mmCIF file of C-alpha atoms in Angstrom:
data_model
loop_
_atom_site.group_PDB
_atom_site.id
_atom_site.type_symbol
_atom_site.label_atom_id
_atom_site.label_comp_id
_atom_site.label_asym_id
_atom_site.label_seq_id
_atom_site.Cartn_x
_atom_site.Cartn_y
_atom_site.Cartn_z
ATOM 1 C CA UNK A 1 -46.643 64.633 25.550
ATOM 2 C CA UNK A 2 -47.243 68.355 25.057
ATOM 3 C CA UNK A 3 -45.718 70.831 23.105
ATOM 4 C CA UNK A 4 -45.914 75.196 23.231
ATOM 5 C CA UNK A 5 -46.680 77.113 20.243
ATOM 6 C CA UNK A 6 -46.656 80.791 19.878
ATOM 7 C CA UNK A 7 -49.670 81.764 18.218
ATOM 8 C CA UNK A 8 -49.971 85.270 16.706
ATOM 9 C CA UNK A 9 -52.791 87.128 15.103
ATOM 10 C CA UNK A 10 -52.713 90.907 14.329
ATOM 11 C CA UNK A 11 -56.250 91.806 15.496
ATOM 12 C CA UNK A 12 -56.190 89.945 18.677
ATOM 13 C CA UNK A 13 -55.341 91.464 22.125
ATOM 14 C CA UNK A 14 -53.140 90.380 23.041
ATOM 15 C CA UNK A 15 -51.878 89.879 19.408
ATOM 16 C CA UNK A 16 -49.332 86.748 20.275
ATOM 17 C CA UNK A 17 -49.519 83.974 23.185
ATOM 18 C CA UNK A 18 -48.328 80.588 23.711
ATOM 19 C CA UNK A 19 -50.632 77.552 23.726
ATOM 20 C CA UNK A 20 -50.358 74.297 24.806
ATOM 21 C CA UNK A 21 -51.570 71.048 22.694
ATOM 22 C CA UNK A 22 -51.038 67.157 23.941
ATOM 23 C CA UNK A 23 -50.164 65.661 20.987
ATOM 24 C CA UNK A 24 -48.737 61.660 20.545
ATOM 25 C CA UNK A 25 -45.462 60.832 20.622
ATOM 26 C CA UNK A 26 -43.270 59.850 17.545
ATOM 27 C CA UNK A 27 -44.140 62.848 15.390
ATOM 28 C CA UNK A 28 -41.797 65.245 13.355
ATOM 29 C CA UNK A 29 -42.864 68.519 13.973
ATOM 30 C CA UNK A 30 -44.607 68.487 10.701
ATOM 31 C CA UNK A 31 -46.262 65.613 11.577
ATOM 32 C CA UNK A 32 -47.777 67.393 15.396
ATOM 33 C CA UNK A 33 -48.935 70.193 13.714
ATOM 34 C CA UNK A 34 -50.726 68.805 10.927
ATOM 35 C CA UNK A 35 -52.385 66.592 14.076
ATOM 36 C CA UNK A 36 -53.254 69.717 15.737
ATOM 37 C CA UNK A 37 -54.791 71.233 13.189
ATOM 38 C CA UNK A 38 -56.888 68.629 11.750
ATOM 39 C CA UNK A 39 -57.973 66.756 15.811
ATOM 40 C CA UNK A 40 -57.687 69.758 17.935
ATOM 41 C CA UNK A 41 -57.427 73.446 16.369
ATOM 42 C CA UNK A 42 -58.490 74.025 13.186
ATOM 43 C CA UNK A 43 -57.399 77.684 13.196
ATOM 44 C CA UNK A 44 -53.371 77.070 13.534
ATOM 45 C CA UNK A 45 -51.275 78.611 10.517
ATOM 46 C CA UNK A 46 -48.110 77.297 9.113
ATOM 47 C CA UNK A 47 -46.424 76.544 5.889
ATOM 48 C CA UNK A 48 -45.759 73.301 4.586
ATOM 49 C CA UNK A 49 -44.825 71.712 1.271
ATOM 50 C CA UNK A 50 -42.344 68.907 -0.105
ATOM 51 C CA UNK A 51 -42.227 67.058 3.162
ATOM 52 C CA UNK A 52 -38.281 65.994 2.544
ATOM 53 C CA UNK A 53 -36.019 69.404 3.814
ATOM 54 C CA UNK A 54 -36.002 70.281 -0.011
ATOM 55 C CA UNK A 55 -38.164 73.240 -0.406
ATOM 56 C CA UNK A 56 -37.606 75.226 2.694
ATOM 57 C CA UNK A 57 -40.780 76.427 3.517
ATOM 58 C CA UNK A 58 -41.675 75.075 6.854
ATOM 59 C CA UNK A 59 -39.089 76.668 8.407
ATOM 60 C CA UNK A 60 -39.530 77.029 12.516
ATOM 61 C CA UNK A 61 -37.801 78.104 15.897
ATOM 62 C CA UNK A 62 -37.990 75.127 18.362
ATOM 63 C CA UNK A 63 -36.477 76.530 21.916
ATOM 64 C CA UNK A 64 -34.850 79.611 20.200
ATOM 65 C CA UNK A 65 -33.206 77.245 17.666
ATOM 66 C CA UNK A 66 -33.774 77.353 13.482
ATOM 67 C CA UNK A 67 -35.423 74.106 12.291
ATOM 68 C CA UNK A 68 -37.348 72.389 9.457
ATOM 69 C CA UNK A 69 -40.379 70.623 10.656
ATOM 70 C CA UNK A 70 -40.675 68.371 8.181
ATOM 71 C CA UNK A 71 -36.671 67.072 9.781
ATOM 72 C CA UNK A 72 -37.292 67.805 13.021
ATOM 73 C CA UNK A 73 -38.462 65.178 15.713
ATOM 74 C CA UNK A 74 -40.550 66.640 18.409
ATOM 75 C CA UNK A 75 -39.610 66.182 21.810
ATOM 76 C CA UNK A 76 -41.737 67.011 24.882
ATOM 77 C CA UNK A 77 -42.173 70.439 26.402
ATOM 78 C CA UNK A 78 -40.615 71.884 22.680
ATOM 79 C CA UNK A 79 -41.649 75.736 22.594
ATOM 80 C CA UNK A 80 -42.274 76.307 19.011
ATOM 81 C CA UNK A 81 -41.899 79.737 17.347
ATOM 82 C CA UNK A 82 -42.138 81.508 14.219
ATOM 83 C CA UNK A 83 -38.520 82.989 12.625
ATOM 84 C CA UNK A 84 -37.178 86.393 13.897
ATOM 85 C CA UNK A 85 -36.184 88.916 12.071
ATOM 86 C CA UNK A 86 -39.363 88.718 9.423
ATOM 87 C CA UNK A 87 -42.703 90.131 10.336
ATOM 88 C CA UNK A 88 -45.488 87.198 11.456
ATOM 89 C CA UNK A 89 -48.368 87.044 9.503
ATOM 90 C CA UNK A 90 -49.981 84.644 11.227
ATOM 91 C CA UNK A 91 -48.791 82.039 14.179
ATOM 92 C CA UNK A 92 -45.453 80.411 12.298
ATOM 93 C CA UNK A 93 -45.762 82.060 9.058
ATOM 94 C CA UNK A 94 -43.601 85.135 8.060
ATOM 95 C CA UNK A 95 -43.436 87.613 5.351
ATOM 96 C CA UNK A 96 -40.707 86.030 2.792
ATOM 97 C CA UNK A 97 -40.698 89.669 1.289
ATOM 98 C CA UNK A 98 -37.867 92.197 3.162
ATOM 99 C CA UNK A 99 -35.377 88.577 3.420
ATOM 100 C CA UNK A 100 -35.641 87.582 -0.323
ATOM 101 C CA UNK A 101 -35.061 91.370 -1.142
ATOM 102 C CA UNK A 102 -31.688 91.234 -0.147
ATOM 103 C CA UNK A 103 -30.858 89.571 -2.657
ATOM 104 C CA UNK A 104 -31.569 92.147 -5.214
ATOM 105 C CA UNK A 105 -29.915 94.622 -3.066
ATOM 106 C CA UNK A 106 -26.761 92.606 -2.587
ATOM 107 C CA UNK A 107 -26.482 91.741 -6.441
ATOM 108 C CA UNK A 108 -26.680 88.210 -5.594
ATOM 109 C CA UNK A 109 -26.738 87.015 -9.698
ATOM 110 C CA UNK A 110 -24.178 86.966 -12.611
ATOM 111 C CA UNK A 111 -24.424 90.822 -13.662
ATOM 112 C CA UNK A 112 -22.388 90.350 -16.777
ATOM 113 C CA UNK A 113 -21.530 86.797 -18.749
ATOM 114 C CA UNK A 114 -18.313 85.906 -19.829
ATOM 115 C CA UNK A 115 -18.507 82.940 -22.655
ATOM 116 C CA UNK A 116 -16.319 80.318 -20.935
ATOM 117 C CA UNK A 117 -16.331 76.877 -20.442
ATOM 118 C CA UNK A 118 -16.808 75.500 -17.283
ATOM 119 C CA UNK A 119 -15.200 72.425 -15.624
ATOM 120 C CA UNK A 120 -15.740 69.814 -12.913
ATOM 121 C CA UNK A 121 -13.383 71.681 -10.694
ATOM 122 C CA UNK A 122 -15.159 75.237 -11.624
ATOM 123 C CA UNK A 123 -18.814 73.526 -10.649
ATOM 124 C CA UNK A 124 -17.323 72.605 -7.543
ATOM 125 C CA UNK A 125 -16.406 76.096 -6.117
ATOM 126 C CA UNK A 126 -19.899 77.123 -6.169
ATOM 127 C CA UNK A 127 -21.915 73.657 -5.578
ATOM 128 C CA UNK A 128 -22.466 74.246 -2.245
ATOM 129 C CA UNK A 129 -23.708 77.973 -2.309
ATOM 130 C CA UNK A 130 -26.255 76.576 -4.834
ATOM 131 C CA UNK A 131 -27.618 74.309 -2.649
ATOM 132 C CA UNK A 132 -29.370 77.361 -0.773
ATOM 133 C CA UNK A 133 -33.362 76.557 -0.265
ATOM 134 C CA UNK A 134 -34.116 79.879 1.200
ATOM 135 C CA UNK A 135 -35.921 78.558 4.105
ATOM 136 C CA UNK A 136 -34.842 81.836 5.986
ATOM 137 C CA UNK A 137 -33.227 80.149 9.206
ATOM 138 C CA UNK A 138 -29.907 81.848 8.455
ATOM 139 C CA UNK A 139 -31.685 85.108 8.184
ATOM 140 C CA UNK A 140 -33.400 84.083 11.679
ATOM 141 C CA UNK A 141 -30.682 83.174 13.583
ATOM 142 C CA UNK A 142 -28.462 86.578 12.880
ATOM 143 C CA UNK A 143 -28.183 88.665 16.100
ATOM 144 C CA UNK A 144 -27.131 91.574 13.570
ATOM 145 C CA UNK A 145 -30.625 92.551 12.638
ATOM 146 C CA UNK A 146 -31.702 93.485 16.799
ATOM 147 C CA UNK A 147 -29.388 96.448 15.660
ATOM 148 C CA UNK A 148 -29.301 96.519 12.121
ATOM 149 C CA UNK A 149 -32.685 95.517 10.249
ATOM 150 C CA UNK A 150 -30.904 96.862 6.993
ATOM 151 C CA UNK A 151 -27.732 94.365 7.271
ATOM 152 C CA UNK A 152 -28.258 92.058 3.881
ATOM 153 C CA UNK A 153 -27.981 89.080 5.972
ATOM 154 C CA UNK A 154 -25.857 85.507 5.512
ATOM 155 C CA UNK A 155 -27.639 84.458 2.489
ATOM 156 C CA UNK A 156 -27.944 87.290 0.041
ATOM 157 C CA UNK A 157 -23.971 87.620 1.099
ATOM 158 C CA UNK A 158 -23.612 83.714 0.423
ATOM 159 C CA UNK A 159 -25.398 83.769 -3.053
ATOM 160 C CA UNK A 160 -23.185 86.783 -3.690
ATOM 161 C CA UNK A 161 -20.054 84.863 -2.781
ATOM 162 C CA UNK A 162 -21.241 82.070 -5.267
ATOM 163 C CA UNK A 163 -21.161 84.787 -8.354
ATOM 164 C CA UNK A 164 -17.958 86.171 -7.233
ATOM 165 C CA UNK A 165 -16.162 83.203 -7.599
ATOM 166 C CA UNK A 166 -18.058 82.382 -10.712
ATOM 167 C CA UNK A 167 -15.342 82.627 -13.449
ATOM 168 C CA UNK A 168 -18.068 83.666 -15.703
ATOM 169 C CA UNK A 169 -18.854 86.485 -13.402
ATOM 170 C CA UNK A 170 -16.780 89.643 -15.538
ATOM 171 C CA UNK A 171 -17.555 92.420 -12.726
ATOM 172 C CA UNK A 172 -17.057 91.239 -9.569
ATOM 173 C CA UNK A 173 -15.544 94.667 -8.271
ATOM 174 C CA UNK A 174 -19.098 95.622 -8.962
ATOM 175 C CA UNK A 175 -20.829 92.719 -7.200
ATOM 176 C CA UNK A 176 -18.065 93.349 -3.637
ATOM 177 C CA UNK A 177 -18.922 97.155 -4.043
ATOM 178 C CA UNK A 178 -22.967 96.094 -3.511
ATOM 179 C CA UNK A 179 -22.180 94.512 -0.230
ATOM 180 C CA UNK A 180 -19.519 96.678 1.595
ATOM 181 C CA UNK A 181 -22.450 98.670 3.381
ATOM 182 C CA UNK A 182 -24.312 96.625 5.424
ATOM 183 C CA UNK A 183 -22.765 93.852 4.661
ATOM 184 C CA UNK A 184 -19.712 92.146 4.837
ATOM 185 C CA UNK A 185 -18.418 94.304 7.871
ATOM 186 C CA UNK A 186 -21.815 94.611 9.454
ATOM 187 C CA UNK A 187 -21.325 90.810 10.213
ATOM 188 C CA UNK A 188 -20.112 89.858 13.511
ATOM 189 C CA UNK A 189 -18.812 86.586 12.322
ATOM 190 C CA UNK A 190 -20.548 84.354 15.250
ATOM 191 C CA UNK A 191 -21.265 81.937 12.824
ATOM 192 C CA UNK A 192 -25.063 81.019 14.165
ATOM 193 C CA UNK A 193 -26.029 81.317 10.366
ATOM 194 C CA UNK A 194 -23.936 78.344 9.624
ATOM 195 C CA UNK A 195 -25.061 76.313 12.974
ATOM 196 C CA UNK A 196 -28.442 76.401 11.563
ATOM 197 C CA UNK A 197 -27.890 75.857 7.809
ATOM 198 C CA UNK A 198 -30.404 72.292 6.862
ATOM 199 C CA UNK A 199 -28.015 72.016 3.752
ATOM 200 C CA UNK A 200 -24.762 72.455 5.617
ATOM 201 C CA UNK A 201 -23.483 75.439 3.749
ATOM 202 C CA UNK A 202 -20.968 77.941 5.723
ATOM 203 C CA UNK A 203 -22.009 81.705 5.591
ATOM 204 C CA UNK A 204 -19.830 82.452 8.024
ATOM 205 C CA UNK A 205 -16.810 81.260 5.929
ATOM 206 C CA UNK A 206 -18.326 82.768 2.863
ATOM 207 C CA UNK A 207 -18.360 86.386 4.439
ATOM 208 C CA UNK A 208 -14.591 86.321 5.417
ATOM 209 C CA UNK A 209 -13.723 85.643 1.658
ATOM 210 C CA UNK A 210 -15.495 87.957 1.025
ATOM 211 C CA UNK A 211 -13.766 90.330 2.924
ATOM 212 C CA UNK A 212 -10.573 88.697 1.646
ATOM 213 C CA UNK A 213 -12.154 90.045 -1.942
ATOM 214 C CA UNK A 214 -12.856 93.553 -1.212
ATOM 215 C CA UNK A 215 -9.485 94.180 0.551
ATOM 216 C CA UNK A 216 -8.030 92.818 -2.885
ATOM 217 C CA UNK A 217 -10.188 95.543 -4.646
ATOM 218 C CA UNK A 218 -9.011 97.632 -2.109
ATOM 219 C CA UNK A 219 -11.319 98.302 0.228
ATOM 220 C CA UNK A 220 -10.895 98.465 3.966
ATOM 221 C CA UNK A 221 -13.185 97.234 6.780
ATOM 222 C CA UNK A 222 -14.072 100.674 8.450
ATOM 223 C CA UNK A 223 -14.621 99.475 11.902
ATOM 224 C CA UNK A 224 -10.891 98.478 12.239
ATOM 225 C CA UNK A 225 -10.617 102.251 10.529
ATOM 226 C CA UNK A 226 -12.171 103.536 13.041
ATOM 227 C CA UNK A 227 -10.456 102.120 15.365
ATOM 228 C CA UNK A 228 -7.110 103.022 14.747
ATOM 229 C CA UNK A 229 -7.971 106.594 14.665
ATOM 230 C CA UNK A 230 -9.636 106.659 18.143
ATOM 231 C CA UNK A 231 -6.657 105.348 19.292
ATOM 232 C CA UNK A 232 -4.335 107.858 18.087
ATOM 233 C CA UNK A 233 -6.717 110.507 19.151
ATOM 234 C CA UNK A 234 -6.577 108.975 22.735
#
């Protein structure tokens, strides 16, 4: 069967095409282009490395839709595609750099430690959130960045979610106040972020308690703001 990859290389004209490899059948994607790369083209790029959906980094679009190779099971006349959003370096890899920044930017750690203990129940609220590989399909998926490449994107607002409702967290006014600007009401709540999640977590969830938190701290979402005063003014 054959499958379509987008290659890309920044000193080529043009820089990004797709090509078209027969490759046998029974493969995860993984699996193809490790085939293609050591039978039939020796020059296509992509990141691999535990094999099991654990550490994220092979990461892929197959027909416009987030995927780990190393899960997924090619079928015939797949388009394969690097992740949006982050700029290719090279056919399906992408520069990690601007994504995993949000993180910083979005205060996405405990910023002050409260000695407590914690329980089973207190583990629990933030399991899930923890489970995060950063493999960047969340990040991919978001139709926010086509108008906002500064939004700080489902999982830096996930991760954030997990230290606000970290009971050892002391200033989570200070974590919600790192994420009102875009963030939280930047997000259009479409929940493609937690279609594509490999470890089943639920950004989209996350970011409306999160919005539940910063109207507790007293904060309002300004597009509704806005709202209400153009419609007074009309």
């Amino acid at each position: 069967m054959k499958i379509e990859i987008r290659r890309y290389h920044p000193h080529f004209e043009p820089k990004s095409i797709f090509m078209s490899y027969e490759i046998p059948e029974g493969l995860t994607l993984l699996e193809a282009l490790e085939h293609i790369k050591s039978k039939l083209d020796s020059t296509l790029t992509f990141s691999k490395g535990c094999r099991s959906g654990v550490c994220g980094s092979c990461a892929v679009r197959v027909n416009e839709k987030e995927v780990l190779a190393c899960e997924y099971r090619v079928k015939d006349g797949d388009k394969i595609e690097a992740l949006k959003a982050s700029e290719v370096v090279r056919d399906l890899i992408v520069d990690m750099k601007k994504p995993l920044e949000t993180l910083k930017k979005a205060k996405s750690y405990l910023l002050e430690q409260n000695i407590v203990s914690m329980d089973e129940e207190d583990e629990k609220m933030t399991k899930k959130q923890s489970d995060c590989i950063l493999c960047s399909s969340c990040y991919s998926s978001c139709p926010v960045f086509e108008t906002n490449p500064d939004f700080l994107g489902p999982f830096a607002l996930t991760r954030n979610y997990r230290y606000v409702v970290d009971k050892r967290e002391t200033k989570k006014k200070e974590k919600i106040e790192a994420i009102l600007q875009n963030g939280i009401w930047d997000c259009t709540l479409c929940g493609n972020c937690t279609e594509v999640c490999p470890q089943g977590i639920d950004p989209k969830t996350d970011i409306m308690m999160l919005q539940s938190w910063a109207t507790k701290f007293g904060y309002q979402n300004p597009n509704i703001a806005n709202f209400g005063s153009f419609g007074l003014d009309f």
